[in-house]
PDB file of C-alpha atoms in Angstrom:
ATOM      1  CA  GLU X 242      -4.711  -4.039  19.335  1.00 92.00           C
ATOM      2  CA  VAL X 243      -3.689  -2.474  16.041  1.00 95.00           C
ATOM      3  CA  GLN X 244      -4.398  -4.745  13.097  1.00 97.00           C
ATOM      4  CA  LEU X 245      -3.682  -4.192   9.419  1.00 98.00           C
ATOM      5  CA  VAL X 246      -4.825  -6.845   6.963  1.00 98.00           C
ATOM      6  CA  GLU X 247      -3.766  -6.602   3.331  1.00 98.00           C
ATOM      7  CA  SER X 248      -5.576  -8.361   0.504  1.00 98.00           C
ATOM      8  CA  GLY X 249      -5.978  -8.245  -3.260  1.00 98.00           C
ATOM      9  CA  GLY X 250      -2.643  -9.561  -4.421  1.00 98.00           C
ATOM     10  CA  GLY X 251      -2.230 -12.238  -7.022  1.00 98.00           C
ATOM     11  CA  LEU X 252      -0.668 -13.241 -10.319  1.00 98.00           C
ATOM     12  CA  VAL X 253      -1.142 -10.818 -13.195  1.00 98.00           C
ATOM     13  CA  GLN X 254       0.381 -10.407 -16.641  1.00 98.00           C
ATOM     14  CA  PRO X 255       2.529  -7.394 -17.501  1.00 98.00           C
ATOM     15  CA  GLY X 256       0.277  -4.468 -18.322  1.00 98.00           C
ATOM     16  CA  GLY X 257      -2.459  -5.737 -16.055  1.00 98.00           C
ATOM     17  CA  SER X 258      -4.071  -4.198 -12.998  1.00 98.00           C
ATOM     18  CA  LEU X 259      -4.708  -5.089  -9.379  1.00 98.00           C
ATOM     19  CA  ARG X 260      -6.298  -3.257  -6.472  1.00 98.00           C
ATOM     20  CA  LEU X 261      -4.865  -3.888  -3.032  1.00 98.00           C
ATOM     21  CA  SER X 262      -6.818  -3.251   0.140  1.00 98.00           C
ATOM     22  CA  CYS X 263      -5.699  -2.785   3.724  1.00 98.00           C
ATOM     23  CA  ALA X 264      -8.338  -3.178   6.423  1.00 98.00           C
ATOM     24  CA  ALA X 265      -7.412  -1.349   9.611  1.00 98.00           C
ATOM     25  CA  SER X 266      -8.664  -1.821  13.158  1.00 97.00           C
ATOM     26  CA  GLY X 267      -7.640  -1.123  16.734  1.00 96.00           C
ATOM     27  CA  PHE X 268      -6.860   2.561  16.225  1.00 96.00           C
ATOM     28  CA  THR X 269      -8.561   5.697  14.913  1.00 97.00           C
ATOM     29  CA  PHE X 270      -7.749   5.147  11.251  1.00 97.00           C
ATOM     30  CA  SER X 271      -8.957   8.588  10.159  1.00 97.00           C
ATOM     31  CA  ASN X 272      -6.302  10.284  12.320  1.00 97.00           C
ATOM     32  CA  TYR X 273      -3.282   8.616  10.719  1.00 97.00           C
ATOM     33  CA  GLY X 274      -1.302   8.837   7.534  1.00 98.00           C
ATOM     34  CA  MET X 275      -0.748   5.501   5.841  1.00 98.00           C
ATOM     35  CA  ASN X 276       1.885   3.985   3.600  1.00 98.00           C
ATOM     36  CA  TRP X 277       2.183   1.205   1.110  1.00 98.00           C
ATOM     37  CA  VAL X 278       5.618  -0.399   1.076  1.00 98.00           C
ATOM     38  CA  ARG X 279       6.934  -3.407  -0.801  1.00 98.00           C
ATOM     39  CA  GLN X 280       9.736  -5.910  -0.630  1.00 98.00           C
ATOM     40  CA  ALA X 281      10.915  -7.615  -3.776  1.00 96.00           C
ATOM     41  CA  PRO X 282      12.784 -10.920  -3.602  1.00 91.00           C
ATOM     42  CA  GLY X 283      16.317 -10.347  -2.333  1.00 93.00           C
ATOM     43  CA  LYS X 284      15.795  -6.597  -1.894  1.00 96.00           C
ATOM     44  CA  GLY X 285      15.087  -4.215   0.944  1.00 96.00           C
ATOM     45  CA  LEU X 286      11.862  -2.531   1.855  1.00 95.00           C
ATOM     46  CA  GLU X 287      10.779   0.214  -0.552  1.00 97.00           C
ATOM     47  CA  ARG X 288       8.179   2.873   0.215  1.00 98.00           C
ATOM     48  CA  VAL X 289       5.743   2.955  -2.696  1.00 98.00           C
ATOM     49  CA  SER X 290       3.125   5.519  -1.693  1.00 98.00           C
ATOM     50  CA  THR X 291       1.878   7.630   1.204  1.00 98.00           C
ATOM     51  CA  ILE X 292      -1.427   9.284   1.967  1.00 98.00           C
ATOM     52  CA  ASN X 293      -2.203  11.685   4.769  1.00 98.00           C
ATOM     53  CA  TYR X 294      -5.036  11.293   7.261  1.00 97.00           C
ATOM     54  CA  ASN X 295      -7.796  12.738   5.061  1.00 96.00           C
ATOM     55  CA  GLY X 296      -6.474  11.934   1.592  1.00 95.00           C
ATOM     56  CA  GLY X 297      -5.518  15.521   0.878  1.00 97.00           C
ATOM     57  CA  TYR X 298      -1.854  14.706   0.336  1.00 98.00           C
ATOM     58  CA  THR X 299      -0.340  11.814  -1.555  1.00 98.00           C
ATOM     59  CA  TRP X 300       3.205  10.843  -2.482  1.00 98.00           C
ATOM     60  CA  TYR X 301       4.531   8.257  -4.914  1.00 98.00           C
ATOM     61  CA  ALA X 302       7.893   6.708  -5.580  1.00 98.00           C
ATOM     62  CA  ASP X 303       9.219   7.618  -9.015  1.00 98.00           C
ATOM     63  CA  SER X 304       9.062   3.958  -9.987  1.00 97.00           C
ATOM     64  CA  VAL X 305       5.247   3.881  -9.696  1.00 98.00           C
ATOM     65  CA  LYS X 306       4.254   7.490 -10.389  1.00 98.00           C
ATOM     66  CA  GLY X 307       1.516   7.676 -13.014  1.00 98.00           C
ATOM     67  CA  ARG X 308       0.675   3.981 -12.662  1.00 98.00           C
ATOM     68  CA  PHE X 309      -0.387   3.544  -9.022  1.00 98.00           C
ATOM     69  CA  THR X 310      -3.045   5.459  -7.098  1.00 98.00           C
ATOM     70  CA  ILE X 311      -3.369   5.440  -3.327  1.00 98.00           C
ATOM     71  CA  SER X 312      -6.704   6.231  -1.694  1.00 98.00           C
ATOM     72  CA  ARG X 313      -8.568   5.678   1.535  1.00 98.00           C
ATOM     73  CA  ASP X 314     -12.123   5.335   2.800  1.00 98.00           C
ATOM     74  CA  ASN X 315     -12.155   6.520   6.391  1.00 98.00           C
ATOM     75  CA  ALA X 316     -15.774   5.418   6.830  1.00 98.00           C
ATOM     76  CA  LYS X 317     -14.666   1.854   6.056  1.00 98.00           C
ATOM     77  CA  ASN X 318     -11.255   2.057   7.791  1.00 98.00           C
ATOM     78  CA  THR X 319      -9.681   0.863   4.571  1.00 98.00           C
ATOM     79  CA  LEU X 320      -6.653   1.875   2.534  1.00 98.00           C
ATOM     80  CA  TYR X 321      -6.342   1.080  -1.169  1.00 98.00           C
ATOM     81  CA  LEU X 322      -3.670   0.891  -3.827  1.00 98.00           C
ATOM     82  CA  GLN X 323      -4.839   0.772  -7.431  1.00 98.00           C
ATOM     83  CA  MET X 324      -2.018  -0.598  -9.554  1.00 98.00           C
ATOM     84  CA  ASN X 325      -2.222  -0.240 -13.325  1.00 98.00           C
ATOM     85  CA  SER X 326       0.227  -0.978 -16.138  1.00 98.00           C
ATOM     86  CA  LEU X 327       2.007  -3.456 -13.925  1.00 98.00           C
ATOM     87  CA  LYS X 328       5.587  -4.403 -14.749  1.00 98.00           C
ATOM     88  CA  THR X 329       7.609  -7.478 -13.836  1.00 97.00           C
ATOM     89  CA  GLU X 330       9.676  -5.281 -11.523  1.00 96.00           C
ATOM     90  CA  ASP X 331       6.548  -4.604  -9.447  1.00 98.00           C
ATOM     91  CA  THR X 332       6.682  -8.200  -8.227  1.00 98.00           C
ATOM     92  CA  ALA X 333       6.937  -8.027  -4.440  1.00 98.00           C
ATOM     93  CA  VAL X 334       5.140  -8.529  -1.164  1.00 98.00           C
ATOM     94  CA  TYR X 335       3.115  -5.395  -0.496  1.00 98.00           C
ATOM     95  CA  TYR X 336       2.450  -4.140   3.022  1.00 98.00           C
ATOM     96  CA  CYS X 337       0.475  -1.260   4.445  1.00 98.00           C
ATOM     97  CA  ASN X 338       1.956   0.430   7.475  1.00 97.00           C
ATOM     98  CA  THR X 339       1.531   3.341   9.840  1.00 98.00           C
ATOM     99  CA  LEU X 340       3.190   4.802  12.914  1.00 96.00           C
ATOM    100  CA  VAL X 341       0.976   4.428  15.973  1.00 94.00           C
ATOM    101  CA  GLY X 342       2.170   5.324  19.461  1.00 90.00           C
ATOM    102  CA  GLY X 343       5.741   5.616  18.227  1.00 92.00           C
ATOM    103  CA  THR X 344       5.760   2.087  16.842  1.00 94.00           C
ATOM    104  CA  TRP X 345       5.537   1.058  13.217  1.00 95.00           C
ATOM    105  CA  LYS X 346       2.654  -1.292  12.559  1.00 96.00           C
ATOM    106  CA  GLU X 347       2.206  -3.347   9.412  1.00 96.00           C
ATOM    107  CA  GLY X 348       0.214  -6.293   8.220  1.00 95.00           C
ATOM    108  CA  GLN X 349       1.234  -9.698   6.984  1.00 96.00           C
ATOM    109  CA  GLY X 350       1.500  -8.515   3.402  1.00 97.00           C
ATOM    110  CA  THR X 351      -0.010  -9.622   0.121  1.00 98.00           C
ATOM    111  CA  GLN X 352       2.003 -11.139  -2.719  1.00 98.00           C
ATOM    112  CA  VAL X 353       1.898  -9.468  -6.123  1.00 98.00           C
ATOM    113  CA  THR X 354       3.485 -11.406  -8.959  1.00 98.00           C
ATOM    114  CA  VAL X 355       3.712  -9.869 -12.423  1.00 98.00           C
ATOM    115  CA  SER X 356       4.657 -12.464 -14.980  1.00 97.00           C
ATOM    116  CA  SER X 357       3.696 -13.688 -18.419  1.00 95.00           C
TER     117      SER X 357
END
């Protein structure tokens, strides 16, 4: 069974940093590209960042470019999102997801709240 478990969220002041983690199991993590997506209150799902299977390709939404860094450790089956210079508009539930067997899989999410 595919499982994705996000962690690392919390309350942080504007300008602060957080590192999110996504622990993957139930599939060959090193074969799959991964995404971080987020959903802010009252808004739709927004793709934040993507990384390919070996970390050789990354993509960022314009809204986070230069502030967020996606990475992965295939030996640990873990995906990361380093978030720096956080803004109030980054407040959202953050999910990792991937397409396995033609079906999108995602975790339960981790709440990030940026507020003074």
